[in-house]
Every structure is written in structure tokens, then in C-alpha cells.
Amino acid sequence: RYFCRYYLFVYIKIFLIFLVVFNHIIAFQLVKADQVVRFVWYGITIFHMPAFIFISGYLSKKPQDVMKNVKNLLIPYILPNFPHYLLLGIL
């Protein structure tokens, strides 16, 4: 049972690594891109690295308090970055 859960996270990390590569490919095309490509790029940029870091931390051997980590790490990441990405999407 533990191994199935572990493999699920491994597959999610593989998908997130694919998103990193795909995001870099899209970034080179942003100069001549339309709104849909920009929207996809912003969407991937907002969540792929925080999700990768969160999953890596979840799989660490040290016991952690998830709600404490959300409060101390995720919320300070979202608060300053959300208006930035919102403004980038409007422009």
C-alpha cells in the first residue's frame, strides 16, 4: 500500500518535470504568442515548481506538520505572487 502511494507521487513529479520543460519551450514563443499560449504559460508557472517542492517535502523522511508548512511557506508564496501574475495576465 505504501509503495502504490509512493509511485503515484513519483508519476506526479515526472509530470511536473515535463511541465518545466514544456514551460521553457513556451517561454521562447511568448514574443509572438497569442493570449491562449500566454494563459497556459502563466498557469503552468504559477503552480509547477511549488507543487514539485511540496511533493518533495511530503516524501521526506522527517515528520512534518502540513498545516504549519502551508501557513509558513505556501501562503507567503501566494500573497506576493498572486497580484504579480494577475497583473501580468491583464497586460
Tab-separated table of N, CA, C and O in Angstrom:
chain	number	residue	atom	x	y	z
A	1	ARG	N	0.820	-1.187	0.000
A	1	ARG	CA	0.000	0.000	0.000
A	1	ARG	C	0.869	1.257	0.000
A	1	ARG	O	0.579	2.199	-0.711
A	2	TYR	N	1.901	1.294	0.794
A	2	TYR	CA	2.784	2.454	0.831
A	2	TYR	C	3.453	2.661	-0.520
A	2	TYR	O	3.591	3.784	-0.979
A	3	PHE	N	3.843	1.563	-1.175
A	3	PHE	CA	4.549	1.678	-2.441
A	3	PHE	C	3.665	2.244	-3.535
A	3	PHE	O	4.117	3.002	-4.377
A	4	CYS	N	2.380	1.904	-3.547
A	4	CYS	CA	1.468	2.453	-4.548
A	4	CYS	C	1.360	3.964	-4.389
A	4	CYS	O	1.370	4.698	-5.368
A	5	ARG	N	1.258	4.417	-3.157
A	5	ARG	CA	1.165	5.846	-2.912
A	5	ARG	C	2.463	6.533	-3.326
A	5	ARG	O	2.452	7.604	-3.909
A	6	TYR	N	3.580	5.888	-3.037
A	6	TYR	CA	4.869	6.461	-3.403
A	6	TYR	C	4.995	6.574	-4.921
A	6	TYR	O	5.437	7.594	-5.431
A	7	TYR	N	4.598	5.546	-5.650
A	7	TYR	CA	4.692	5.601	-7.106
A	7	TYR	C	3.775	6.654	-7.694
A	7	TYR	O	4.105	7.269	-8.702
A	8	LEU	N	2.634	6.894	-7.084
A	8	LEU	CA	1.758	7.958	-7.554
A	8	LEU	C	2.477	9.300	-7.480
A	8	LEU	O	2.444	10.081	-8.434
A	9	PHE	N	3.169	9.564	-6.382
A	9	PHE	CA	3.902	10.817	-6.254
A	9	PHE	C	5.076	10.880	-7.219
A	9	PHE	O	5.410	11.956	-7.728
A	10	VAL	N	5.701	9.766	-7.495
A	10	VAL	CA	6.785	9.738	-8.477
A	10	VAL	C	6.246	10.107	-9.855
A	10	VAL	O	6.849	10.902	-10.579
A	11	TYR	N	5.091	9.582	-10.220
A	11	TYR	CA	4.496	9.914	-11.513
A	11	TYR	C	4.074	11.380	-11.567
A	11	TYR	O	4.214	12.032	-12.612
A	12	ILE	N	3.595	11.902	-10.461
A	12	ILE	CA	3.245	13.322	-10.430
A	12	ILE	C	4.501	14.175	-10.594
A	12	ILE	O	4.495	15.177	-11.320
A	13	LYS	N	5.600	13.779	-9.949
A	13	LYS	CA	6.853	14.526	-10.105
A	13	LYS	C	7.366	14.450	-11.543
A	13	LYS	O	7.871	15.444	-12.070
A	14	ILE	N	7.220	13.317	-12.189
A	14	ILE	CA	7.611	13.195	-13.599
A	14	ILE	C	6.782	14.142	-14.452
A	14	ILE	O	7.300	14.834	-15.336
A	15	PHE	N	5.475	14.196	-14.194
A	15	PHE	CA	4.607	15.113	-14.927
A	15	PHE	C	5.012	16.565	-14.692
A	15	PHE	O	5.032	17.380	-15.626
A	16	LEU	N	5.357	16.904	-13.455
A	16	LEU	CA	5.776	18.273	-13.160
A	16	LEU	C	7.093	18.617	-13.841
A	16	LEU	O	7.279	19.749	-14.296
A	17	ILE	N	8.004	17.670	-13.931
A	17	ILE	CA	9.258	17.902	-14.666
A	17	ILE	C	8.960	18.129	-16.140
A	17	ILE	O	9.547	19.009	-16.786
A	18	PHE	N	8.016	17.356	-16.695
A	18	PHE	CA	7.592	17.592	-18.068
A	18	PHE	C	7.036	19.011	-18.228
A	18	PHE	O	7.308	19.686	-19.225
A	19	LEU	N	6.261	19.470	-17.246
A	19	LEU	CA	5.718	20.829	-17.317
A	19	LEU	C	6.822	21.885	-17.289
A	19	LEU	O	6.694	22.923	-17.940
A	20	VAL	N	7.896	21.632	-16.546
A	20	VAL	CA	9.025	22.569	-16.534
A	20	VAL	C	9.619	22.686	-17.933
A	20	VAL	O	9.844	23.787	-18.440
A	21	VAL	N	9.860	21.557	-18.582
A	21	VAL	CA	10.428	21.567	-19.930
A	21	VAL	C	9.456	22.235	-20.901
A	21	VAL	O	9.843	23.090	-21.707
A	22	PHE	N	8.180	21.868	-20.823
A	22	PHE	CA	7.166	22.448	-21.699
A	22	PHE	C	7.054	23.954	-21.472
A	22	PHE	O	6.913	24.732	-22.424
A	23	ASN	N	7.156	24.380	-20.226
A	23	ASN	CA	7.082	25.797	-19.900
A	23	ASN	C	8.254	26.572	-20.489
A	23	ASN	O	8.087	27.694	-20.972
A	24	HIS	N	9.439	25.983	-20.480
A	24	HIS	CA	10.589	26.653	-21.087
A	24	HIS	C	10.448	26.725	-22.603
A	24	HIS	O	10.861	27.712	-23.219
A	25	ILE	N	9.877	25.716	-23.204
A	25	ILE	CA	9.645	25.750	-24.652
A	25	ILE	C	8.653	26.851	-24.999
A	25	ILE	O	8.847	27.607	-25.951
A	26	ILE	N	7.580	26.957	-24.227
A	26	ILE	CA	6.581	28.001	-24.473
A	26	ILE	C	7.189	29.383	-24.265
A	26	ILE	O	6.864	30.322	-24.994
A	27	ALA	N	8.075	29.529	-23.286
A	27	ALA	CA	8.649	30.837	-22.972
A	27	ALA	C	9.389	31.418	-24.173
A	27	ALA	O	9.372	32.628	-24.377
A	28	PHE	N	9.999	30.598	-24.984
A	28	PHE	CA	10.695	31.097	-26.168
A	28	PHE	C	9.720	31.593	-27.240
A	28	PHE	O	10.086	32.381	-28.089
A	29	GLN	N	8.488	31.134	-27.195
A	29	GLN	CA	7.490	31.516	-28.193
A	29	GLN	C	6.611	32.674	-27.731
A	29	GLN	O	5.735	33.106	-28.468
A	30	LEU	N	6.806	33.174	-26.528
A	30	LEU	CA	5.916	34.208	-25.991
A	30	LEU	C	5.983	35.522	-26.745
A	30	LEU	O	5.036	36.299	-26.710
A	31	VAL	N	7.079	35.779	-27.418
A	31	VAL	CA	7.202	37.048	-28.136
A	31	VAL	C	6.127	37.166	-29.206
A	31	VAL	O	5.504	38.205	-29.372
A	32	LYS	N	5.851	36.083	-29.903
A	32	LYS	CA	4.860	36.102	-30.975
A	32	LYS	C	3.632	35.250	-30.649
A	32	LYS	O	2.957	34.759	-31.536
A	33	ALA	N	3.344	35.090	-29.371
A	33	ALA	CA	2.271	34.194	-28.952
A	33	ALA	C	0.941	34.929	-28.819
A	33	ALA	O	0.895	36.142	-28.626
A	34	ASP	N	-0.116	34.164	-28.902
A	34	ASP	CA	-1.439	34.726	-28.677
A	34	ASP	C	-1.812	34.598	-27.200
A	34	ASP	O	-1.044	34.107	-26.380
A	35	GLN	N	-3.014	35.044	-26.856
A	35	GLN	CA	-3.463	35.068	-25.466
A	35	GLN	C	-3.553	33.676	-24.860
A	35	GLN	O	-3.270	33.506	-23.686
A	36	VAL	N	-3.939	32.675	-25.626
A	36	VAL	CA	-4.107	31.321	-25.086
A	36	VAL	C	-2.763	30.765	-24.627
A	36	VAL	O	-2.652	30.190	-23.541
A	37	VAL	N	-1.730	30.959	-25.433
A	37	VAL	CA	-0.391	30.467	-25.060
A	37	VAL	C	0.107	31.194	-23.815
A	37	VAL	O	0.676	30.580	-22.910
A	38	ARG	N	-0.121	32.480	-23.740
A	38	ARG	CA	0.288	33.228	-22.552
A	38	ARG	C	-0.464	32.741	-21.313
A	38	ARG	O	0.115	32.599	-20.244
A	39	PHE	N	-1.756	32.476	-21.460
A	39	PHE	CA	-2.555	31.984	-20.340
A	39	PHE	C	-2.044	30.628	-19.858
A	39	PHE	O	-1.910	30.391	-18.662
A	40	VAL	N	-1.718	29.730	-20.794
A	40	VAL	CA	-1.177	28.411	-20.433
A	40	VAL	C	0.166	28.579	-19.731
A	40	VAL	O	0.435	27.932	-18.713
A	41	TRP	N	1.017	29.453	-20.251
A	41	TRP	CA	2.337	29.662	-19.647
A	41	TRP	C	2.207	30.203	-18.228
A	41	TRP	O	2.889	29.726	-17.318
A	42	TYR	N	1.343	31.192	-18.027
A	42	TYR	CA	1.149	31.737	-16.684
A	42	TYR	C	0.584	30.680	-15.743
A	42	TYR	O	0.986	30.583	-14.583
A	43	GLY	N	-0.357	29.884	-16.229
A	43	GLY	CA	-0.945	28.840	-15.392
A	43	GLY	C	0.079	27.815	-14.941
A	43	GLY	O	0.107	27.410	-13.776
A	44	ILE	N	0.936	27.394	-15.853
A	44	ILE	CA	1.979	26.429	-15.502
A	44	ILE	C	2.985	27.059	-14.544
A	44	ILE	O	3.406	26.444	-13.562
A	45	THR	N	3.359	28.305	-14.809
A	45	THR	CA	4.357	28.985	-13.995
A	45	THR	C	3.899	29.145	-12.553
A	45	THR	O	4.695	29.028	-11.622
A	46	ILE	N	2.625	29.376	-12.360
A	46	ILE	CA	2.120	29.623	-11.013
A	46	ILE	C	2.234	28.391	-10.122
A	46	ILE	O	2.551	28.492	-8.950
A	47	PHE	N	2.012	27.191	-10.676
A	47	PHE	CA	1.896	26.046	-9.762
A	47	PHE	C	2.946	24.960	-9.927
A	47	PHE	O	3.109	24.154	-9.008
A	48	HIS	N	3.707	24.876	-11.011
A	48	HIS	CA	4.513	23.672	-11.213
A	48	HIS	C	5.677	23.549	-10.227
A	48	HIS	O	5.895	22.480	-9.674
A	49	MET	N	6.410	24.603	-9.966
A	49	MET	CA	7.525	24.481	-9.018
A	49	MET	C	7.061	24.395	-7.564
A	49	MET	O	7.594	23.575	-6.815
A	50	PRO	N	6.076	25.193	-7.131
A	50	PRO	CA	5.600	24.990	-5.747
A	50	PRO	C	5.042	23.583	-5.524
A	50	PRO	O	5.251	22.996	-4.466
A	51	ALA	N	4.357	23.027	-6.525
A	51	ALA	CA	3.829	21.667	-6.380
A	51	ALA	C	4.967	20.658	-6.284
A	51	ALA	O	4.912	19.719	-5.488
A	52	PHE	N	6.001	20.830	-7.087
A	52	PHE	CA	7.152	19.927	-7.060
A	52	PHE	C	7.838	19.986	-5.688
A	52	PHE	O	8.174	18.951	-5.106
A	53	ILE	N	8.021	21.170	-5.172
A	53	ILE	CA	8.666	21.328	-3.869
A	53	ILE	C	7.786	20.755	-2.763
A	53	ILE	O	8.272	20.107	-1.831
A	54	PHE	N	6.474	20.975	-2.854
A	54	PHE	CA	5.556	20.453	-1.846
A	54	PHE	C	5.584	18.924	-1.822
A	54	PHE	O	5.655	18.313	-0.755
A	55	ILE	N	5.565	18.299	-2.996
A	55	ILE	CA	5.595	16.829	-3.061
A	55	ILE	C	6.934	16.300	-2.553
A	55	ILE	O	6.981	15.305	-1.839
A	56	SER	N	8.026	16.964	-2.905
A	56	SER	CA	9.334	16.530	-2.411
A	56	SER	C	9.403	16.625	-0.895
A	56	SER	O	9.947	15.742	-0.236
A	57	GLY	N	8.851	17.687	-0.329
A	57	GLY	CA	8.820	17.816	1.122
A	57	GLY	C	7.915	16.786	1.774
A	57	GLY	O	8.198	16.280	2.859
A	58	TYR	N	6.809	16.458	1.098
A	58	TYR	CA	5.883	15.463	1.627
A	58	TYR	C	6.545	14.090	1.705
A	58	TYR	O	6.272	13.310	2.604
A	59	LEU	N	7.423	13.798	0.762
A	59	LEU	CA	8.079	12.496	0.729
A	59	LEU	C	9.341	12.432	1.579
A	59	LEU	O	9.978	11.390	1.644
A	60	SER	N	9.713	13.539	2.210
A	60	SER	CA	10.903	13.491	3.052
A	60	SER	C	10.633	12.622	4.285
A	60	SER	O	9.503	12.425	4.696
A	61	LYS	N	11.676	12.118	4.876
A	61	LYS	CA	11.527	11.191	5.998
A	61	LYS	C	11.229	11.902	7.319
A	61	LYS	O	10.769	11.296	8.257
A	62	LYS	N	11.489	13.182	7.391
A	62	LYS	CA	11.250	13.933	8.620
A	62	LYS	C	9.741	14.176	8.780
A	62	LYS	O	9.090	14.681	7.873
A	63	PRO	N	9.161	13.838	9.916
A	63	PRO	CA	7.735	14.108	10.109
A	63	PRO	C	7.469	15.612	10.116
A	63	PRO	O	8.238	16.384	10.674
A	64	GLN	N	6.392	15.989	9.447
A	64	GLN	CA	6.096	17.405	9.297
A	64	GLN	C	4.645	17.690	9.633
A	64	GLN	O	3.781	16.849	9.450
A	65	ASP	N	4.419	18.895	10.069
A	65	ASP	CA	3.066	19.387	10.286
A	65	ASP	C	2.652	20.126	9.009
A	65	ASP	O	3.159	21.210	8.718
A	66	VAL	N	1.746	19.531	8.228
A	66	VAL	CA	1.392	20.062	6.918
A	66	VAL	C	0.758	21.442	7.033
A	66	VAL	O	1.090	22.353	6.277
A	67	MET	N	-0.157	21.626	7.959
A	67	MET	CA	-0.826	22.925	8.084
A	67	MET	C	0.155	24.028	8.498
A	67	MET	O	0.042	25.160	8.048
A	68	LYS	N	1.137	23.672	9.307
A	68	LYS	CA	2.162	24.651	9.676
A	68	LYS	C	2.988	25.038	8.454
A	68	LYS	O	3.296	26.211	8.250
A	69	ASN	N	3.316	24.052	7.604
A	69	ASN	CA	4.063	24.344	6.386
A	69	ASN	C	3.249	25.194	5.421
A	69	ASN	O	3.784	26.080	4.764
A	70	VAL	N	1.958	24.907	5.302
A	70	VAL	CA	1.104	25.715	4.427
A	70	VAL	C	1.088	27.154	4.915
A	70	VAL	O	1.222	28.093	4.133
A	71	LYS	N	0.922	27.321	6.213
A	71	LYS	CA	0.869	28.670	6.789
A	71	LYS	C	2.206	29.399	6.632
A	71	LYS	O	2.237	30.577	6.284
A	72	ASN	N	3.302	28.700	6.848
A	72	ASN	CA	4.615	29.348	6.841
A	72	ASN	C	5.252	29.441	5.461
A	72	ASN	O	6.106	30.309	5.252
A	73	LEU	N	4.885	28.574	4.521
A	73	LEU	CA	5.556	28.556	3.228
A	73	LEU	C	4.635	28.901	2.054
A	73	LEU	O	4.981	29.720	1.211
A	74	LEU	N	3.490	28.270	1.993
A	74	LEU	CA	2.630	28.438	0.825
A	74	LEU	C	1.939	29.794	0.813
A	74	LEU	O	1.902	30.463	-0.217
A	75	ILE	N	1.408	30.206	1.932
A	75	ILE	CA	0.713	31.498	1.982
A	75	ILE	C	1.668	32.659	1.706
A	75	ILE	O	1.340	33.539	0.907
A	76	PRO	N	2.882	32.691	2.281
A	76	PRO	CA	3.799	33.781	1.903
A	76	PRO	C	4.221	33.723	0.432
A	76	PRO	O	4.599	34.745	-0.131
A	77	TYR	N	4.162	32.569	-0.190
A	77	TYR	CA	4.455	32.491	-1.622
A	77	TYR	C	3.294	33.052	-2.438
A	77	TYR	O	3.497	33.797	-3.392
A	78	ILE	N	2.076	32.703	-2.070
A	78	ILE	CA	0.916	33.093	-2.856
A	78	ILE	C	0.624	34.585	-2.726
A	78	ILE	O	0.338	35.248	-3.721
A	79	LEU	N	0.671	35.124	-1.518
A	79	LEU	CA	0.265	36.513	-1.311
A	79	LEU	C	1.035	37.516	-2.170
A	79	LEU	O	0.423	38.332	-2.842
A	80	PRO	N	2.371	37.500	-2.203
A	80	PRO	CA	3.041	38.494	-3.050
A	80	PRO	C	3.008	38.144	-4.542
A	80	PRO	O	3.071	39.033	-5.384
A	81	ASN	N	2.899	36.870	-4.882
A	81	ASN	CA	2.971	36.494	-6.292
A	81	ASN	C	1.633	36.556	-7.018
A	81	ASN	O	1.607	36.757	-8.223
A	82	PHE	N	0.535	36.362	-6.324
A	82	PHE	CA	-0.765	36.366	-6.984
A	82	PHE	C	-1.064	37.703	-7.663
A	82	PHE	O	-1.445	37.718	-8.832
A	83	PRO	N	-0.875	38.850	-6.990
A	83	PRO	CA	-1.113	40.114	-7.704
A	83	PRO	C	-0.170	40.299	-8.894
A	83	PRO	O	-0.563	40.842	-9.933
A	84	HIS	N	1.054	39.825	-8.757
A	84	HIS	CA	2.022	39.944	-9.859
A	84	HIS	C	1.528	39.178	-11.088
A	84	HIS	O	1.502	39.719	-12.195
A	85	TYR	N	1.126	37.929	-10.902
A	85	TYR	CA	0.645	37.132	-12.026
A	85	TYR	C	-0.695	37.659	-12.531
A	85	TYR	O	-0.983	37.586	-13.721
A	86	LEU	N	-1.509	38.194	-11.660
A	86	LEU	CA	-2.769	38.788	-12.077
A	86	LEU	C	-2.521	39.992	-12.978
A	86	LEU	O	-3.152	40.140	-14.030
A	87	LEU	N	-1.574	40.839	-12.588
A	87	LEU	CA	-1.235	41.998	-13.424
A	87	LEU	C	-0.615	41.577	-14.745
A	87	LEU	O	-0.864	42.196	-15.777
A	88	LEU	N	0.204	40.550	-14.731
A	88	LEU	CA	0.790	40.067	-15.985
A	88	LEU	C	-0.286	39.529	-16.927
A	88	LEU	O	-0.188	39.693	-18.125
A	89	GLY	N	-1.302	38.904	-16.373
A	89	GLY	CA	-2.382	38.381	-17.190
A	89	GLY	C	-3.239	39.470	-17.790
A	89	GLY	O	-3.785	39.320	-18.879
A	90	ILE	N	-3.368	40.593	-17.100
A	90	ILE	CA	-4.176	41.696	-17.597
A	90	ILE	C	-3.449	42.446	-18.701
A	90	ILE	O	-4.053	42.869	-19.676
A	91	LEU	N	-2.138	42.608	-18.563
A	91	LEU	CA	-1.382	43.362	-19.557
A	91	LEU	C	-1.278	42.623	-20.796
A	91	LEU	O	-1.363	42.156	-21.629
